[in-house]
Amino acid sequence: MKQHNYHGALQQPLHSGFNAASTAADVMKGIDLTGKIVIITGGYAGIGLETTRILAAAGATVIVPARDVEKAAANVGGIAHIEVAKMDLMDPQSVDLFASTFIASGRPLHRLINNAGIMWVPFRKDDRGYESQLATNHLGHFQLTARLWPALKKANGARVINVSSFGHQIAPFNFDDPNFESRTYETLQGYGQSKTANNLFTVELDKRGSSSHVRAYSLHPGSVNGTDLGREAPMALFQQMGTHDTNGNIYPEVAAKLKTVPQGAATTVWCATSPMLDHIGGVYCEDVDVAVIDNGDIVHHYDEPWTLKGVRPYSLDEANAQRLWRLSEAMTNIVFDAV
């Protein structure tokens, strides 16, 4: 039995019984998480908030690290079994402080859901000089996972879920210039490579961590209506994709095809809880199942969200995954053995 998903070795649908219309609540039927500890970055808005709500309702204690603690506390108010703590993925010291506080509590960590992300933002850098989408979507989560590794091992059966995107298809990872120091900044390229990084991180993390009973998964939640992920994106991008009219309004026929937030959270919840994944990891999932490989033979139309599917081979490549791991260690100044 293959113990890795290099080159998509395990990348084939499992016939989960769910589909694109399934909701997080559908997926959770019959699953009890009493006694489980879950950390969800970005777990106070959009599909992250729905993920928090569903897992907490199943009995899990859910810890929500947030840059804006007051906003997070207000958003999760009324949900039982929730803890809110301060953390900013763009601030390495903040990540270390959050993780060290959790480790000091002595608790195991059964699920780490790296859900927070930014998309299509203007060119910004963190204090280290790293492009913000790469810093937030990948490097911050790489650091967080590394710092929480002792607690993940302690759970003796943990899962790490990296919320990626179909956006990985926009761009492979640019190892020569990941921070746009010698090329013109294109926000779509920055977003695309950060999501490719999520997939490559997942493949390598699962390969390294499976012997410690830590499995990893990445996923595309789908095209979801009602989130603020693209709040900073220029309207011209959406118009270019054919989803919005000249006045900046989404076409009603496109909106009708988008997933609801409960549907958008379904694949995250499935990756976090499904018994079907007990003996498989490193895979990229979508529509509540393992996704198919896209070798360039799937036709995609942004105004037909159901066509936005498949995972590109470059984001499952062994050499790319190992190279990204080494680069991430160097950029974060962390040695992450993951064993």
CSV table of N, CA, C and O in Angstrom, one decimal, residues 18-141:
chain,number,residue,atom,x,y,z
A,18,PHE,N,-21.4,11.6,-0.8
A,18,PHE,CA,-21.8,13.0,-0.8
A,18,PHE,C,-21.5,13.6,-2.1
A,18,PHE,O,-20.9,13.0,-3.0
A,19,ASN,N,-21.9,14.9,-2.3
A,19,ASN,CA,-21.6,15.6,-3.5
A,19,ASN,C,-21.6,17.1,-3.3
A,19,ASN,O,-21.5,17.5,-2.1
A,20,ALA,N,-21.5,17.9,-4.4
A,20,ALA,CA,-21.4,19.3,-4.3
A,20,ALA,C,-22.5,20.0,-3.5
A,20,ALA,O,-22.3,21.1,-2.9
A,21,ALA,N,-23.6,19.4,-3.4
A,21,ALA,CA,-24.8,20.0,-2.7
A,21,ALA,C,-24.8,19.6,-1.3
A,21,ALA,O,-25.6,20.2,-0.5
A,22,SER,N,-24.0,18.7,-0.8
A,22,SER,CA,-24.0,18.3,0.6
A,22,SER,C,-23.5,19.4,1.5
A,22,SER,O,-22.7,20.2,1.1
A,23,THR,N,-24.1,19.5,2.7
A,23,THR,CA,-23.7,20.5,3.6
A,23,THR,C,-22.8,19.9,4.7
A,23,THR,O,-22.7,18.7,4.9
A,24,ALA,N,-22.2,20.8,5.5
A,24,ALA,CA,-21.4,20.3,6.6
A,24,ALA,C,-22.2,19.5,7.6
A,24,ALA,O,-21.8,18.5,8.2
A,25,ALA,N,-23.5,19.9,7.8
A,25,ALA,CA,-24.4,19.1,8.7
A,25,ALA,C,-24.7,17.7,8.2
A,25,ALA,O,-24.7,16.8,9.0
A,26,ASP,N,-24.8,17.6,6.9
A,26,ASP,CA,-25.0,16.3,6.3
A,26,ASP,C,-23.8,15.4,6.6
A,26,ASP,O,-24.0,14.2,6.9
A,27,VAL,N,-22.6,15.9,6.4
A,27,VAL,CA,-21.4,15.2,6.6
A,27,VAL,C,-21.2,14.7,8.1
A,27,VAL,O,-20.7,13.6,8.3
A,28,MET,N,-21.7,15.5,9.0
A,28,MET,CA,-21.5,15.3,10.4
A,28,MET,C,-22.5,14.3,11.0
A,28,MET,O,-22.3,14.0,12.2
A,29,LYS,N,-23.5,13.9,10.3
A,29,LYS,CA,-24.5,13.1,10.9
A,29,LYS,C,-23.9,11.8,11.5
A,29,LYS,O,-23.2,11.1,10.8
A,30,GLY,N,-24.2,11.5,12.8
A,30,GLY,CA,-23.7,10.3,13.4
A,30,GLY,C,-22.3,10.4,13.9
A,30,GLY,O,-21.8,9.4,14.4
A,31,ILE,N,-21.6,11.5,13.8
A,31,ILE,CA,-20.2,11.6,14.2
A,31,ILE,C,-20.1,12.4,15.6
A,31,ILE,O,-20.7,13.5,15.7
A,32,ASP,N,-19.5,11.8,16.6
A,32,ASP,CA,-19.4,12.4,17.9
A,32,ASP,C,-17.9,12.8,18.1
A,32,ASP,O,-17.0,12.0,18.0
A,33,LEU,N,-17.7,14.1,18.4
A,33,LEU,CA,-16.4,14.6,18.6
A,33,LEU,C,-16.1,15.0,20.1
A,33,LEU,O,-15.2,15.7,20.4
A,34,THR,N,-16.9,14.4,21.0
A,34,THR,CA,-16.7,14.7,22.4
A,34,THR,C,-15.3,14.4,22.9
A,34,THR,O,-14.8,13.3,22.6
A,35,GLY,N,-14.7,15.4,23.5
A,35,GLY,CA,-13.3,15.2,24.0
A,35,GLY,C,-12.2,15.5,23.0
A,35,GLY,O,-11.0,15.5,23.4
A,36,LYS,N,-12.6,15.9,21.8
A,36,LYS,CA,-11.6,16.2,20.8
A,36,LYS,C,-11.3,17.7,20.9
A,36,LYS,O,-12.2,18.6,21.1
A,37,ILE,N,-10.0,18.1,20.6
A,37,ILE,CA,-9.6,19.5,20.6
A,37,ILE,C,-9.3,19.9,19.1
A,37,ILE,O,-8.5,19.2,18.4
A,38,VAL,N,-9.8,21.0,18.7
A,38,VAL,CA,-9.7,21.4,17.3
A,38,VAL,C,-9.2,22.9,17.3
A,38,VAL,O,-9.7,23.7,18.1
A,39,ILE,N,-8.3,23.2,16.5
A,39,ILE,CA,-7.9,24.6,16.3
A,39,ILE,C,-8.2,25.0,14.8
A,39,ILE,O,-7.9,24.2,13.9
A,40,ILE,N,-9.0,26.1,14.6
A,40,ILE,CA,-9.4,26.5,13.3
A,40,ILE,C,-8.9,27.9,13.1
A,40,ILE,O,-9.5,28.9,13.7
A,41,THR,N,-7.9,28.2,12.2
A,41,THR,CA,-7.6,29.6,11.9
A,41,THR,C,-8.7,30.1,11.0
A,41,THR,O,-9.3,29.4,10.2
A,42,GLY,N,-9.0,31.4,11.2
A,42,GLY,CA,-10.1,32.0,10.5
A,42,GLY,C,-11.5,31.4,10.8
A,42,GLY,O,-12.4,31.5,10.0
A,43,GLY,N,-11.6,30.8,12.0
A,43,GLY,CA,-12.8,30.1,12.3
A,43,GLY,C,-13.9,31.0,12.8
A,43,GLY,O,-14.8,30.4,13.5
A,44,TYR,N,-13.9,32.2,12.5
A,44,TYR,CA,-14.9,33.2,13.0
A,44,TYR,C,-15.6,33.9,11.8
A,44,TYR,O,-16.4,34.8,12.1
A,45,ALA,N,-15.4,33.5,10.6
A,45,ALA,CA,-16.0,34.1,9.5
A,45,ALA,C,-16.2,33.1,8.3
A,45,ALA,O,-15.4,32.2,8.2
A,46,GLY,N,-17.2,33.3,7.5
A,46,GLY,CA,-17.4,32.5,6.3
A,46,GLY,C,-17.5,31.1,6.6
A,46,GLY,O,-18.1,30.6,7.5
A,47,ILE,N,-16.8,30.3,5.7
A,47,ILE,CA,-16.9,28.8,5.9
A,47,ILE,C,-16.1,28.4,7.1
A,47,ILE,O,-16.4,27.3,7.7
A,48,GLY,N,-15.2,29.2,7.6
A,48,GLY,CA,-14.5,28.9,8.9
A,48,GLY,C,-15.5,28.9,10.0
A,48,GLY,O,-15.4,28.0,10.9
A,49,LEU,N,-16.3,29.9,10.1
A,49,LEU,CA,-17.3,30.0,11.2
A,49,LEU,C,-18.3,28.8,11.1
A,49,LEU,O,-18.6,28.3,12.2
A,50,GLU,N,-18.7,28.5,9.9
A,50,GLU,CA,-19.6,27.3,9.8
A,50,GLU,C,-18.9,26.0,10.3
A,50,GLU,O,-19.5,25.2,10.9
A,51,THR,N,-17.6,25.9,9.9
A,51,THR,CA,-16.9,24.7,10.4
A,51,THR,C,-16.8,24.7,11.9
A,51,THR,O,-17.0,23.7,12.5
A,52,THR,N,-16.5,25.9,12.5
A,52,THR,CA,-16.4,26.0,13.9
A,52,THR,C,-17.8,25.6,14.6
A,52,THR,O,-17.8,24.8,15.5
A,53,ARG,N,-18.9,26.1,14.0
A,53,ARG,CA,-20.2,25.8,14.6
A,53,ARG,C,-20.5,24.3,14.5
A,53,ARG,O,-21.0,23.7,15.5
A,54,ILE,N,-20.2,23.7,13.4
A,54,ILE,CA,-20.6,22.3,13.2
A,54,ILE,C,-19.8,21.4,14.1
A,54,ILE,O,-20.3,20.4,14.7
A,55,LEU,N,-18.5,21.6,14.2
A,55,LEU,CA,-17.6,20.8,15.0
A,55,LEU,C,-17.9,20.9,16.5
A,55,LEU,O,-17.9,20.0,17.2
A,56,ALA,N,-18.2,22.2,16.9
A,56,ALA,CA,-18.5,22.4,18.3
A,56,ALA,C,-19.8,21.7,18.6
A,56,ALA,O,-20.0,21.1,19.7
A,57,ALA,N,-20.8,21.7,17.7
A,57,ALA,CA,-22.1,21.1,18.0
A,57,ALA,C,-21.9,19.6,18.1
A,57,ALA,O,-22.7,19.0,18.8
A,58,ALA,N,-20.9,19.0,17.5
A,58,ALA,CA,-20.6,17.6,17.6
A,58,ALA,C,-19.8,17.3,18.9
A,58,ALA,O,-19.5,16.1,19.1
A,59,GLY,N,-19.5,18.3,19.7
A,59,GLY,CA,-18.9,18.0,21.0
A,59,GLY,C,-17.4,18.4,21.1
A,59,GLY,O,-16.9,18.3,22.2
A,60,ALA,N,-16.8,18.9,20.0
A,60,ALA,CA,-15.4,19.3,20.1
A,60,ALA,C,-15.2,20.6,20.8
A,60,ALA,O,-16.1,21.5,20.8
A,61,THR,N,-14.1,20.7,21.5
A,61,THR,CA,-13.7,22.0,21.9
A,61,THR,C,-12.9,22.7,20.8
A,61,THR,O,-11.9,22.1,20.3
A,62,VAL,N,-13.4,23.9,20.4
A,62,VAL,CA,-12.8,24.5,19.2
A,62,VAL,C,-12.1,25.8,19.6
A,62,VAL,O,-12.7,26.7,20.2
A,63,ILE,N,-10.8,25.9,19.3
A,63,ILE,CA,-10.0,27.1,19.6
A,63,ILE,C,-9.9,27.9,18.3
A,63,ILE,O,-9.5,27.4,17.3
A,64,VAL,N,-10.2,29.2,18.4
A,64,VAL,CA,-10.2,30.0,17.2
A,64,VAL,C,-9.2,31.1,17.4
A,64,VAL,O,-9.4,32.1,18.1
A,65,PRO,N,-8.0,31.0,16.8
A,65,PRO,CA,-7.0,32.1,16.9
A,65,PRO,C,-7.4,33.2,15.9
A,65,PRO,O,-7.8,32.9,14.8
A,66,ALA,N,-7.3,34.4,16.3
A,66,ALA,CA,-7.8,35.5,15.5
A,66,ALA,C,-6.9,36.8,15.7
A,66,ALA,O,-6.4,37.1,16.8
A,67,ARG,N,-6.7,37.5,14.6
A,67,ARG,CA,-6.0,38.8,14.7
A,67,ARG,C,-6.9,39.8,15.4
A,67,ARG,O,-6.4,40.6,16.2
A,68,ASP,N,-8.2,39.8,15.1
A,68,ASP,CA,-9.2,40.7,15.8
A,68,ASP,C,-10.0,39.9,16.8
A,68,ASP,O,-11.0,39.3,16.4
A,69,VAL,N,-9.5,39.8,18.0
A,69,VAL,CA,-10.1,39.0,19.0
A,69,VAL,C,-11.6,39.4,19.3
A,69,VAL,O,-12.5,38.6,19.5
A,70,GLU,N,-11.8,40.7,19.4
A,70,GLU,CA,-13.2,41.2,19.7
A,70,GLU,C,-14.2,40.8,18.6
A,70,GLU,O,-15.3,40.4,18.9
A,71,LYS,N,-13.8,40.9,17.3
A,71,LYS,CA,-14.6,40.5,16.2
A,71,LYS,C,-14.9,39.0,16.3
A,71,LYS,O,-16.0,38.6,16.1
A,72,ALA,N,-13.9,38.3,16.5
A,72,ALA,CA,-14.0,36.8,16.6
A,72,ALA,C,-14.9,36.4,17.7
A,72,ALA,O,-15.8,35.6,17.6
A,73,ALA,N,-14.7,37.0,18.9
A,73,ALA,CA,-15.6,36.7,20.1
A,73,ALA,C,-17.0,37.0,19.8
A,73,ALA,O,-17.9,36.3,20.2
A,74,ALA,N,-17.3,38.1,19.1
A,74,ALA,CA,-18.7,38.5,18.8
A,74,ALA,C,-19.3,37.5,17.8
A,74,ALA,O,-20.4,37.1,17.9
A,75,ASN,N,-18.5,37.1,16.8
A,75,ASN,CA,-19.0,36.2,15.8
A,75,ASN,C,-19.3,34.8,16.3
A,75,ASN,O,-20.2,34.1,15.8
A,76,VAL,N,-18.5,34.3,17.3
A,76,VAL,CA,-18.7,33.0,17.8
A,76,VAL,C,-19.6,33.0,19.1
A,76,VAL,O,-19.8,31.9,19.7
A,77,GLY,N,-20.0,34.2,19.5
A,77,GLY,CA,-20.8,34.3,20.7
A,77,GLY,C,-22.1,33.4,20.6
A,77,GLY,O,-22.7,33.4,19.6
A,78,GLY,N,-22.3,32.7,21.7
A,78,GLY,CA,-23.5,31.8,21.7
A,78,GLY,C,-23.2,30.4,21.3
A,78,GLY,O,-24.1,29.5,21.5
A,79,ILE,N,-22.0,30.2,20.8
A,79,ILE,CA,-21.6,28.8,20.4
A,79,ILE,C,-20.9,28.2,21.6
A,79,ILE,O,-19.9,28.8,22.1
A,80,ALA,N,-21.3,27.0,22.1
A,80,ALA,CA,-20.6,26.4,23.2
A,80,ALA,C,-19.3,25.8,22.8
A,80,ALA,O,-19.1,25.5,21.6
A,81,HIS,N,-18.4,25.6,23.8
A,81,HIS,CA,-17.2,24.9,23.6
A,81,HIS,C,-16.2,25.6,22.7
A,81,HIS,O,-15.4,25.0,22.0
A,82,ILE,N,-16.2,27.0,22.8
A,82,ILE,CA,-15.3,27.8,21.9
A,82,ILE,C,-14.3,28.6,22.8
A,82,ILE,O,-14.7,29.1,23.8
A,83,GLU,N,-13.1,28.6,22.3
A,83,GLU,CA,-12.1,29.5,23.0
A,83,GLU,C,-11.5,30.4,21.9
A,83,GLU,O,-11.3,29.9,20.7
A,84,VAL,N,-11.4,31.7,22.2
A,84,VAL,CA,-10.8,32.6,21.2
A,84,VAL,C,-9.5,33.1,21.8
A,84,VAL,O,-9.3,33.4,23.0
A,85,ALA,N,-8.4,33.1,20.9
A,85,ALA,CA,-7.1,33.6,21.3
A,85,ALA,C,-6.5,34.5,20.3
A,85,ALA,O,-6.9,34.4,19.1
A,86,LYS,N,-5.5,35.3,20.7
A,86,LYS,CA,-4.9,36.2,19.8
A,86,LYS,C,-3.8,35.6,18.9
A,86,LYS,O,-3.0,34.8,19.4
A,87,MET,N,-3.9,35.8,17.6
A,87,MET,CA,-2.8,35.3,16.7
A,87,MET,C,-3.0,36.0,15.4
A,87,MET,O,-4.1,36.2,14.9
A,88,ASP,N,-1.8,36.4,14.8
A,88,ASP,CA,-1.8,37.0,13.5
A,88,ASP,C,-0.8,36.2,12.6
A,88,ASP,O,0.4,36.1,12.9
A,89,LEU,N,-1.3,35.6,11.6
A,89,LEU,CA,-0.5,34.7,10.7
A,89,LEU,C,0.7,35.5,10.0
A,89,LEU,O,1.7,34.9,9.6
A,90,MET,N,0.5,36.8,9.9
A,90,MET,CA,1.6,37.6,9.3
A,90,MET,C,2.7,38.0,10.3
A,90,MET,O,3.7,38.7,10.0
A,91,ASP,N,2.5,37.7,11.6
A,91,ASP,CA,3.4,38.0,12.7
A,91,ASP,C,4.0,36.8,13.3
A,91,ASP,O,3.3,36.1,14.1
A,92,PRO,N,5.2,36.4,12.9
A,92,PRO,CA,5.8,35.2,13.4
A,92,PRO,C,5.8,35.1,15.0
A,92,PRO,O,5.6,34.0,15.5
A,93,GLN,N,6.1,36.2,15.6
A,93,GLN,CA,6.1,36.1,17.1
A,93,GLN,C,4.7,35.8,17.7
A,93,GLN,O,4.6,35.1,18.7
A,94,SER,N,3.7,36.4,17.0
A,94,SER,CA,2.3,36.1,17.4
A,94,SER,C,2.0,34.6,17.3
A,94,SER,O,1.4,34.0,18.1
A,95,VAL,N,2.4,34.0,16.2
A,95,VAL,CA,2.2,32.6,15.9
A,95,VAL,C,2.9,31.7,17.0
A,95,VAL,O,2.3,30.8,17.6
A,96,ASP,N,4.1,32.1,17.3
A,96,ASP,CA,4.9,31.4,18.3
A,96,ASP,C,4.3,31.5,19.7
A,96,ASP,O,4.2,30.5,20.4
A,97,LEU,N,3.8,32.7,20.0
A,97,LEU,CA,3.2,32.9,21.3
A,97,LEU,C,1.9,32.0,21.5
A,97,LEU,O,1.7,31.4,22.5
A,98,PHE,N,1.1,32.1,20.4
A,98,PHE,CA,-0.2,31.3,20.5
A,98,PHE,C,0.1,29.8,20.6
A,98,PHE,O,-0.4,29.1,21.5
A,99,ALA,N,1.1,29.3,19.8
A,99,ALA,CA,1.4,27.9,19.8
A,99,ALA,C,2.0,27.5,21.1
A,99,ALA,O,1.7,26.4,21.7
A,100,SER,N,2.9,28.3,21.7
A,100,SER,CA,3.6,27.9,22.9
A,100,SER,C,2.6,27.9,24.1
A,100,SER,O,2.7,27.1,25.0
A,101,THR,N,1.6,28.8,24.1
A,101,THR,CA,0.6,28.8,25.1
A,101,THR,C,-0.2,27.5,25.0
A,101,THR,O,-0.6,26.9,26.1
A,102,PHE,N,-0.6,27.1,23.8
A,102,PHE,CA,-1.3,25.8,23.7
A,102,PHE,C,-0.5,24.7,24.1
A,102,PHE,O,-1.0,23.8,24.9
A,103,ILE,N,0.7,24.6,23.7
A,103,ILE,CA,1.6,23.5,24.1
A,103,ILE,C,1.7,23.4,25.6
A,103,ILE,O,1.7,22.3,26.2
A,104,ALA,N,1.9,24.6,26.2
A,104,ALA,CA,2.0,24.6,27.7
A,104,ALA,C,0.8,24.1,28.4
A,104,ALA,O,0.9,23.7,29.6
A,105,SER,N,-0.4,24.1,27.8
A,105,SER,CA,-1.6,23.6,28.4
A,105,SER,C,-1.6,22.1,28.6
A,105,SER,O,-2.4,21.5,29.3
A,106,GLY,N,-0.7,21.4,27.8
A,106,GLY,CA,-0.6,20.0,27.9
A,106,GLY,C,-1.6,19.2,27.2
A,106,GLY,O,-1.6,18.0,27.2
A,107,ARG,N,-2.5,19.9,26.4
A,107,ARG,CA,-3.5,19.2,25.7
A,107,ARG,C,-3.1,18.6,24.4
A,107,ARG,O,-2.2,19.2,23.7
A,108,PRO,N,-3.6,17.5,24.0
A,108,PRO,CA,-3.4,17.0,22.6
A,108,PRO,C,-4.2,17.9,21.7
A,108,PRO,O,-5.1,18.5,22.0
A,109,LEU,N,-3.8,17.8,20.4
A,109,LEU,CA,-4.5,18.5,19.3
A,109,LEU,C,-4.9,17.5,18.3
A,109,LEU,O,-4.1,16.9,17.6
A,110,HIS,N,-6.2,17.3,18.2
A,110,HIS,CA,-6.7,16.2,17.4
A,110,HIS,C,-6.9,16.7,15.9
A,110,HIS,O,-6.8,15.9,15.0
A,111,ARG,N,-7.3,18.0,15.7
A,111,ARG,CA,-7.5,18.5,14.4
A,111,ARG,C,-6.9,19.9,14.3
A,111,ARG,O,-7.2,20.8,15.2
A,112,LEU,N,-6.1,20.2,13.3
A,112,LEU,CA,-5.6,21.5,13.0
A,112,LEU,C,-6.2,21.9,11.7
A,112,LEU,O,-5.8,21.2,10.7
A,113,ILE,N,-7.0,22.9,11.6
A,113,ILE,CA,-7.7,23.3,10.3
A,113,ILE,C,-7.1,24.6,9.9
A,113,ILE,O,-7.5,25.7,10.5
A,114,ASN,N,-6.2,24.6,9.0
A,114,ASN,CA,-5.6,25.8,8.5
A,114,ASN,C,-6.5,26.5,7.4
A,114,ASN,O,-6.3,26.2,6.2
A,115,ASN,N,-7.5,27.2,7.9
A,115,ASN,CA,-8.5,27.7,7.1
A,115,ASN,C,-8.4,29.1,6.7
A,115,ASN,O,-8.9,29.5,5.6
A,116,ALA,N,-7.7,30.0,7.5
A,116,ALA,CA,-7.6,31.4,7.2
A,116,ALA,C,-6.9,31.7,5.9
A,116,ALA,O,-6.0,30.9,5.5
A,117,GLY,N,-7.3,32.7,5.2
A,117,GLY,CA,-6.6,33.1,4.0
A,117,GLY,C,-7.0,34.4,3.5
A,117,GLY,O,-8.0,35.0,3.8
A,118,ILE,N,-6.1,35.0,2.6
A,118,ILE,CA,-6.5,36.2,1.9
A,118,ILE,C,-6.4,35.9,0.4
A,118,ILE,O,-5.7,35.0,0.0
A,119,MET,N,-7.0,36.8,-0.4
A,119,MET,CA,-7.1,36.5,-1.8
A,119,MET,C,-7.1,37.8,-2.6
A,119,MET,O,-7.8,38.7,-2.3
A,120,TRP,N,-6.3,37.8,-3.7
A,120,TRP,CA,-6.3,38.9,-4.7
A,120,TRP,C,-6.2,40.3,-4.0
A,120,TRP,O,-7.0,41.2,-4.3
A,121,VAL,N,-5.2,40.4,-3.2
A,121,VAL,CA,-4.9,41.7,-2.5
A,121,VAL,C,-3.9,42.5,-3.2
A,121,VAL,O,-3.1,42.0,-4.0
A,122,PRO,N,-3.8,43.8,-2.9
A,122,PRO,CA,-2.7,44.6,-3.5
A,122,PRO,C,-1.4,44.1,-3.0
A,122,PRO,O,-1.3,43.4,-2.0
A,123,PHE,N,-0.3,44.6,-3.6
A,123,PHE,CA,1.0,44.1,-3.2
A,123,PHE,C,1.4,44.6,-1.8
A,123,PHE,O,1.4,45.8,-1.6
A,124,ARG,N,1.6,43.7,-0.9
A,124,ARG,CA,2.0,44.0,0.5
A,124,ARG,C,3.1,43.0,0.9
A,124,ARG,O,3.2,41.9,0.3
A,125,LYS,N,3.9,43.4,1.9
A,125,LYS,CA,4.9,42.4,2.4
A,125,LYS,C,4.7,42.4,3.9
A,125,LYS,O,4.2,43.3,4.6
A,126,ASP,N,5.1,41.3,4.5
A,126,ASP,CA,5.1,41.2,6.0
A,126,ASP,C,6.5,41.8,6.5
A,126,ASP,O,7.3,42.3,5.7
A,127,ASP,N,6.7,41.8,7.8
A,127,ASP,CA,7.9,42.4,8.3
A,127,ASP,C,9.2,41.7,7.8
A,127,ASP,O,10.3,42.3,7.9
A,128,ARG,N,9.1,40.5,7.3
A,128,ARG,CA,10.3,39.8,6.9
A,128,ARG,C,10.5,40.1,5.4
A,128,ARG,O,11.5,39.6,4.8
A,129,GLY,N,9.6,40.8,4.7
A,129,GLY,CA,9.7,41.1,3.3
A,129,GLY,C,9.1,40.1,2.4
A,129,GLY,O,9.3,40.1,1.2
A,130,TYR,N,8.2,39.2,3.0
A,130,TYR,CA,7.6,38.2,2.2
A,130,TYR,C,6.2,38.7,1.7
A,130,TYR,O,5.5,39.3,2.4
A,131,GLU,N,5.9,38.3,0.5
A,131,GLU,CA,4.6,38.7,-0.1
A,131,GLU,C,3.4,38.2,0.7
A,131,GLU,O,3.5,37.1,1.2
A,132,SER,N,2.4,39.0,0.9
A,132,SER,CA,1.4,38.8,1.9
A,132,SER,C,0.6,37.5,1.7
A,132,SER,O,0.2,36.8,2.7
A,133,GLN,N,0.2,37.2,0.5
A,133,GLN,CA,-0.6,36.0,0.3
A,133,GLN,C,0.2,34.7,0.6
A,133,GLN,O,-0.3,33.8,1.2
A,134,LEU,N,1.5,34.7,0.2
A,134,LEU,CA,2.3,33.6,0.5
A,134,LEU,C,2.5,33.5,2.1
A,134,LEU,O,2.5,32.5,2.7
A,135,ALA,N,2.8,34.7,2.7
A,135,ALA,CA,3.0,34.7,4.1
A,135,ALA,C,1.8,34.3,4.9
A,135,ALA,O,1.9,33.5,5.9
A,136,THR,N,0.6,34.7,4.5
A,136,THR,CA,-0.6,34.3,5.3
A,136,THR,C,-1.1,32.9,4.9
A,136,THR,O,-1.3,32.1,5.8
A,137,ASN,N,-1.2,32.7,3.6
A,137,ASN,CA,-1.8,31.4,3.2
A,137,ASN,C,-1.0,30.2,3.4
A,137,ASN,O,-1.5,29.1,3.7
A,138,HIS,N,0.4,30.4,3.4
A,138,HIS,CA,1.2,29.2,3.5
A,138,HIS,C,2.2,29.3,4.7
A,138,HIS,O,2.2,28.5,5.6
A,139,LEU,N,3.1,30.3,4.6
A,139,LEU,CA,4.2,30.3,5.6
A,139,LEU,C,3.7,30.4,7.1
A,139,LEU,O,4.2,29.8,7.9
A,140,GLY,N,2.7,31.2,7.3
A,140,GLY,CA,2.1,31.3,8.7
A,140,GLY,C,1.6,30.0,9.1
A,140,GLY,O,1.8,29.6,10.3
A,141,HIS,N,0.9,29.3,8.2
A,141,HIS,CA,0.4,27.9,8.6
A,141,HIS,C,1.5,26.9,8.7
A,141,HIS,O,1.4,26.0,9.5
